Every structure is written in C-alpha cells, then in structure tokens.
C-alpha cells in the first residue's frame, strides 16, 4: 500500500511541474506549437535515462525512491519517459524489430485512439 501512496504523491508533483512548464511555455513561446509538451517529453526522457542508469549502475536506491522518482514524478510529468525507457530496454536486449514495432504501434494506436475518442464524443454530443 505504501508504494501506491508514494506513486500518488510523486505523480502529483510531476503533474504540477508539467502544468507549470505548459504555462511558462505558452506565456513565453506562444501556444501555436506545443513547446511545453516537447520540452517535457525531452527532459522527462533525459531524466528517466539518468535515473535508470544511476539505479542500474549504482543500485543503492530504495524501491520507494525509485517508485517516487520514476513512476511517480516522471510519470506525472510525462509518460513519454516511460515509453522511451521501454524502447531503450528492448533495443539493449537486441530486440530491434520489437522496439521499432513498439514505437510504431504506440504512436499510431495512441493517435488513432485519440481520434476515435473524439469521433465518439462528437457522435454522442
């Protein structure tokens, strides 16, 4: 149960960070392009790489700290970081075709799912 609470708290922190980045990006760069989301995806993936590498090579972080920072904070900040880590893990295992398939399916099906949801919402309205 403690793990769920830790992820909940970290997710709230990450979501607040994401909201702040989106507000700042819109204020300083405008809203014509999703600069905030791009920044979050890149910095979240960089942070996930740093954390995953540290945890893998140093290995001295508790499971609670790992959950707080990766699933919690980074999960709330951007799920793109988890996606990027999944791709890297498949690639590192030599599963190049699976990694490419995962990238293609994730992007295509997620965008397709969004359009399907929009179409259903329009139909129901």
JSON list of C-alpha atoms in Angstrom, two decimals:
[
{"chain": "A", "resi": 1, "resn": "UNK", "atom": "CA", "xyz": [0.00, 0.00, 0.00]},
{"chain": "A", "resi": 2, "resn": "UNK", "atom": "CA", "xyz": [2.91, 2.35, 0.71]},
{"chain": "A", "resi": 3, "resn": "UNK", "atom": "CA", "xyz": [4.03, 2.05, -2.92]},
{"chain": "A", "resi": 4, "resn": "UNK", "atom": "CA", "xyz": [0.67, 3.34, -4.16]},
{"chain": "A", "resi": 5, "resn": "UNK", "atom": "CA", "xyz": [0.83, 6.34, -1.83]},
{"chain": "A", "resi": 6, "resn": "UNK", "atom": "CA", "xyz": [4.39, 7.12, -2.93]},
{"chain": "A", "resi": 7, "resn": "UNK", "atom": "CA", "xyz": [3.41, 6.97, -6.61]},
{"chain": "A", "resi": 8, "resn": "UNK", "atom": "CA", "xyz": [0.34, 9.11, -5.88]},
{"chain": "A", "resi": 9, "resn": "UNK", "atom": "CA", "xyz": [2.42, 11.81, -4.19]},
{"chain": "A", "resi": 10, "resn": "UNK", "atom": "CA", "xyz": [5.14, 11.76, -6.85]},
{"chain": "A", "resi": 11, "resn": "UNK", "atom": "CA", "xyz": [2.54, 11.85, -9.62]},
{"chain": "A", "resi": 12, "resn": "UNK", "atom": "CA", "xyz": [1.02, 14.98, -8.12]},
{"chain": "A", "resi": 13, "resn": "UNK", "atom": "CA", "xyz": [4.42, 16.66, -8.02]},
{"chain": "A", "resi": 14, "resn": "UNK", "atom": "CA", "xyz": [5.12, 15.67, -11.63]},
{"chain": "A", "resi": 15, "resn": "UNK", "atom": "CA", "xyz": [1.71, 16.86, -12.82]},
{"chain": "A", "resi": 16, "resn": "UNK", "atom": "CA", "xyz": [2.23, 20.23, -11.12]},
{"chain": "A", "resi": 17, "resn": "UNK", "atom": "CA", "xyz": [5.61, 20.52, -12.84]},
{"chain": "A", "resi": 18, "resn": "UNK", "atom": "CA", "xyz": [4.04, 19.68, -16.20]},
{"chain": "A", "resi": 19, "resn": "UNK", "atom": "CA", "xyz": [1.33, 22.29, -15.69]},
{"chain": "A", "resi": 20, "resn": "UNK", "atom": "CA", "xyz": [3.93, 24.89, -14.75]},
{"chain": "A", "resi": 21, "resn": "UNK", "atom": "CA", "xyz": [6.06, 24.13, -17.80]},
{"chain": "A", "resi": 22, "resn": "UNK", "atom": "CA", "xyz": [3.00, 24.35, -20.06]},
{"chain": "A", "resi": 23, "resn": "UNK", "atom": "CA", "xyz": [2.03, 27.73, -18.60]},
{"chain": "A", "resi": 24, "resn": "UNK", "atom": "CA", "xyz": [5.56, 29.11, -18.94]},
{"chain": "A", "resi": 25, "resn": "UNK", "atom": "CA", "xyz": [5.95, 27.81, -22.50]},
{"chain": "A", "resi": 26, "resn": "UNK", "atom": "CA", "xyz": [2.63, 29.32, -23.57]},
{"chain": "A", "resi": 27, "resn": "UNK", "atom": "CA", "xyz": [3.49, 32.64, -21.95]},
{"chain": "A", "resi": 28, "resn": "UNK", "atom": "CA", "xyz": [6.99, 32.97, -23.41]},
{"chain": "A", "resi": 29, "resn": "UNK", "atom": "CA", "xyz": [6.78, 30.98, -26.65]},
{"chain": "A", "resi": 30, "resn": "UNK", "atom": "CA", "xyz": [3.10, 31.17, -27.55]},
{"chain": "A", "resi": 31, "resn": "UNK", "atom": "CA", "xyz": [0.52, 28.45, -27.97]},
{"chain": "A", "resi": 32, "resn": "UNK", "atom": "CA", "xyz": [0.79, 27.87, -31.74]},
{"chain": "A", "resi": 33, "resn": "UNK", "atom": "CA", "xyz": [3.15, 24.92, -31.19]},
{"chain": "A", "resi": 34, "resn": "UNK", "atom": "CA", "xyz": [3.19, 22.55, -28.18]},
{"chain": "A", "resi": 35, "resn": "UNK", "atom": "CA", "xyz": [6.62, 23.70, -26.94]},
{"chain": "A", "resi": 36, "resn": "UNK", "atom": "CA", "xyz": [5.81, 22.77, -23.35]},
{"chain": "A", "resi": 37, "resn": "UNK", "atom": "CA", "xyz": [4.95, 19.18, -24.21]},
{"chain": "A", "resi": 38, "resn": "UNK", "atom": "CA", "xyz": [8.02, 18.85, -26.41]},
{"chain": "A", "resi": 39, "resn": "UNK", "atom": "CA", "xyz": [10.20, 20.17, -23.58]},
{"chain": "A", "resi": 40, "resn": "UNK", "atom": "CA", "xyz": [8.54, 17.81, -21.08]},
{"chain": "A", "resi": 41, "resn": "UNK", "atom": "CA", "xyz": [8.99, 14.78, -23.33]},
{"chain": "A", "resi": 42, "resn": "UNK", "atom": "CA", "xyz": [12.67, 15.51, -23.93]},
{"chain": "A", "resi": 43, "resn": "UNK", "atom": "CA", "xyz": [13.58, 16.50, -20.36]},
{"chain": "A", "resi": 44, "resn": "UNK", "atom": "CA", "xyz": [11.47, 13.71, -18.87]},
{"chain": "A", "resi": 45, "resn": "UNK", "atom": "CA", "xyz": [13.21, 11.16, -21.08]},
{"chain": "A", "resi": 46, "resn": "UNK", "atom": "CA", "xyz": [16.61, 12.61, -20.20]},
{"chain": "A", "resi": 47, "resn": "UNK", "atom": "CA", "xyz": [15.74, 12.41, -16.50]},
{"chain": "A", "resi": 48, "resn": "UNK", "atom": "CA", "xyz": [14.50, 8.82, -16.91]},
{"chain": "A", "resi": 49, "resn": "UNK", "atom": "CA", "xyz": [17.75, 7.87, -18.62]},
{"chain": "A", "resi": 50, "resn": "UNK", "atom": "CA", "xyz": [19.79, 9.46, -15.84]},
{"chain": "A", "resi": 51, "resn": "UNK", "atom": "CA", "xyz": [17.74, 7.77, -13.13]},
{"chain": "A", "resi": 52, "resn": "UNK", "atom": "CA", "xyz": [17.58, 4.37, -14.81]},
{"chain": "A", "resi": 53, "resn": "UNK", "atom": "CA", "xyz": [21.33, 4.47, -15.42]},
{"chain": "A", "resi": 54, "resn": "UNK", "atom": "CA", "xyz": [22.03, 5.51, -11.84]},
{"chain": "A", "resi": 55, "resn": "UNK", "atom": "CA", "xyz": [19.74, 2.82, -10.43]},
{"chain": "A", "resi": 56, "resn": "UNK", "atom": "CA", "xyz": [21.24, 0.18, -12.74]},
{"chain": "A", "resi": 57, "resn": "UNK", "atom": "CA", "xyz": [24.89, 1.05, -12.16]},
{"chain": "A", "resi": 58, "resn": "UNK", "atom": "CA", "xyz": [24.87, 2.29, -8.58]},
{"chain": "A", "resi": 59, "resn": "UNK", "atom": "CA", "xyz": [21.89, 0.27, -7.39]},
{"chain": "A", "resi": 60, "resn": "UNK", "atom": "CA", "xyz": [21.81, 1.82, -3.93]},
{"chain": "A", "resi": 61, "resn": "UNK", "atom": "CA", "xyz": [18.40, 3.50, -4.14]},
{"chain": "A", "resi": 62, "resn": "UNK", "atom": "CA", "xyz": [15.44, 2.06, -2.26]},
{"chain": "A", "resi": 63, "resn": "UNK", "atom": "CA", "xyz": [12.43, 0.73, -4.15]},
{"chain": "A", "resi": 64, "resn": "UNK", "atom": "CA", "xyz": [10.35, 3.54, -2.64]},
{"chain": "A", "resi": 65, "resn": "UNK", "atom": "CA", "xyz": [12.73, 6.18, -4.01]},
{"chain": "A", "resi": 66, "resn": "UNK", "atom": "CA", "xyz": [12.69, 4.51, -7.41]},
{"chain": "A", "resi": 67, "resn": "UNK", "atom": "CA", "xyz": [8.88, 4.49, -7.41]},
{"chain": "A", "resi": 68, "resn": "UNK", "atom": "CA", "xyz": [8.67, 8.09, -6.25]},
{"chain": "A", "resi": 69, "resn": "UNK", "atom": "CA", "xyz": [11.01, 9.45, -8.91]},
{"chain": "A", "resi": 70, "resn": "UNK", "atom": "CA", "xyz": [10.25, 7.27, -11.95]},
{"chain": "A", "resi": 71, "resn": "UNK", "atom": "CA", "xyz": [6.65, 6.05, -11.81]},
{"chain": "A", "resi": 72, "resn": "UNK", "atom": "CA", "xyz": [5.56, 8.97, -9.63]},
{"chain": "A", "resi": 73, "resn": "UNK", "atom": "CA", "xyz": [7.27, 12.24, -10.52]},
{"chain": "A", "resi": 74, "resn": "UNK", "atom": "CA", "xyz": [8.28, 11.38, -14.09]},
{"chain": "A", "resi": 75, "resn": "UNK", "atom": "CA", "xyz": [5.01, 9.52, -14.71]},
{"chain": "A", "resi": 76, "resn": "UNK", "atom": "CA", "xyz": [3.11, 12.65, -13.70]},
{"chain": "A", "resi": 77, "resn": "UNK", "atom": "CA", "xyz": [5.47, 14.91, -15.62]},
{"chain": "A", "resi": 78, "resn": "UNK", "atom": "CA", "xyz": [5.42, 12.88, -18.84]},
{"chain": "A", "resi": 79, "resn": "UNK", "atom": "CA", "xyz": [4.61, 9.27, -19.68]},
{"chain": "A", "resi": 80, "resn": "UNK", "atom": "CA", "xyz": [6.86, 9.69, -22.70]},
{"chain": "A", "resi": 81, "resn": "UNK", "atom": "CA", "xyz": [9.81, 8.98, -20.41]},
{"chain": "A", "resi": 82, "resn": "UNK", "atom": "CA", "xyz": [8.44, 5.51, -19.60]},
{"chain": "A", "resi": 83, "resn": "UNK", "atom": "CA", "xyz": [7.82, 4.91, -23.30]},
{"chain": "A", "resi": 84, "resn": "UNK", "atom": "CA", "xyz": [11.40, 5.97, -24.10]},
{"chain": "A", "resi": 85, "resn": "UNK", "atom": "CA", "xyz": [12.78, 3.65, -21.41]},
{"chain": "A", "resi": 86, "resn": "UNK", "atom": "CA", "xyz": [10.73, 0.73, -22.77]},
{"chain": "A", "resi": 87, "resn": "UNK", "atom": "CA", "xyz": [12.17, 1.34, -26.25]},
{"chain": "A", "resi": 88, "resn": "UNK", "atom": "CA", "xyz": [15.72, 1.56, -24.88]},
{"chain": "A", "resi": 89, "resn": "UNK", "atom": "CA", "xyz": [15.32, -1.68, -22.91]},
{"chain": "A", "resi": 90, "resn": "UNK", "atom": "CA", "xyz": [14.05, -3.54, -25.97]},
{"chain": "A", "resi": 91, "resn": "UNK", "atom": "CA", "xyz": [16.92, -2.11, -28.02]},
{"chain": "A", "resi": 92, "resn": "UNK", "atom": "CA", "xyz": [19.51, -3.03, -25.39]},
{"chain": "A", "resi": 93, "resn": "UNK", "atom": "CA", "xyz": [18.21, -6.61, -25.39]},
{"chain": "A", "resi": 94, "resn": "UNK", "atom": "CA", "xyz": [18.82, -6.72, -29.13]},
{"chain": "A", "resi": 95, "resn": "UNK", "atom": "CA", "xyz": [15.09, -6.71, -29.93]},
{"chain": "A", "resi": 96, "resn": "UNK", "atom": "CA", "xyz": [15.39, -4.09, -32.67]},
{"chain": "A", "resi": 97, "resn": "UNK", "atom": "CA", "xyz": [12.29, -5.21, -34.58]},
{"chain": "A", "resi": 98, "resn": "UNK", "atom": "CA", "xyz": [10.22, -5.32, -31.39]},
{"chain": "A", "resi": 99, "resn": "UNK", "atom": "CA", "xyz": [11.48, -1.86, -30.41]},
{"chain": "A", "resi": 100, "resn": "UNK", "atom": "CA", "xyz": [10.57, -0.43, -33.83]},
{"chain": "A", "resi": 101, "resn": "UNK", "atom": "CA", "xyz": [7.19, -2.16, -33.75]},
{"chain": "A", "resi": 102, "resn": "UNK", "atom": "CA", "xyz": [6.54, -0.82, -30.26]},
{"chain": "A", "resi": 103, "resn": "UNK", "atom": "CA", "xyz": [7.38, 2.73, -31.38]},
{"chain": "A", "resi": 104, "resn": "UNK", "atom": "CA", "xyz": [5.17, 2.48, -34.47]},
{"chain": "A", "resi": 105, "resn": "UNK", "atom": "CA", "xyz": [2.24, 0.81, -32.70]},
{"chain": "A", "resi": 106, "resn": "UNK", "atom": "CA", "xyz": [2.40, 3.13, -29.70]},
{"chain": "A", "resi": 107, "resn": "UNK", "atom": "CA", "xyz": [2.35, 6.28, -31.79]},
{"chain": "A", "resi": 108, "resn": "UNK", "atom": "CA", "xyz": [-0.14, 5.07, -34.41]},
{"chain": "A", "resi": 109, "resn": "UNK", "atom": "CA", "xyz": [-2.56, 3.44, -31.97]},
{"chain": "A", "resi": 110, "resn": "UNK", "atom": "CA", "xyz": [-2.39, 6.28, -29.45]},
{"chain": "A", "resi": 111, "resn": "UNK", "atom": "CA", "xyz": [-3.15, 8.88, -32.11]},
{"chain": "A", "resi": 112, "resn": "UNK", "atom": "CA", "xyz": [-5.79, 6.59, -33.61]},
{"chain": "A", "resi": 113, "resn": "UNK", "atom": "CA", "xyz": [-7.32, 6.11, -30.16]},
{"chain": "A", "resi": 114, "resn": "UNK", "atom": "CA", "xyz": [-7.47, 9.86, -29.64]},
{"chain": "A", "resi": 115, "resn": "UNK", "atom": "CA", "xyz": [-9.23, 10.40, -32.97]},
{"chain": "A", "resi": 116, "resn": "UNK", "atom": "CA", "xyz": [-11.61, 7.53, -32.20]},
{"chain": "A", "resi": 117, "resn": "UNK", "atom": "CA", "xyz": [-12.41, 9.10, -28.84]},
{"chain": "A", "resi": 118, "resn": "UNK", "atom": "CA", "xyz": [-13.03, 12.47, -30.47]},
{"chain": "A", "resi": 119, "resn": "UNK", "atom": "CA", "xyz": [-15.30, 10.87, -33.07]},
{"chain": "A", "resi": 120, "resn": "UNK", "atom": "CA", "xyz": [-17.28, 9.02, -30.39]},
{"chain": "A", "resi": 121, "resn": "UNK", "atom": "CA", "xyz": [-17.62, 12.19, -28.32]},
{"chain": "A", "resi": 122, "resn": "UNK", "atom": "CA", "xyz": [-18.88, 14.11, -31.39]},
{"chain": "A", "resi": 123, "resn": "UNK", "atom": "CA", "xyz": [-21.33, 11.34, -32.16]},
{"chain": "A", "resi": 124, "resn": "UNK", "atom": "CA", "xyz": [-22.65, 11.28, -28.60]},
{"chain": "A", "resi": 125, "resn": "UNK", "atom": "CA", "xyz": [-22.96, 15.08, -28.37]}
]
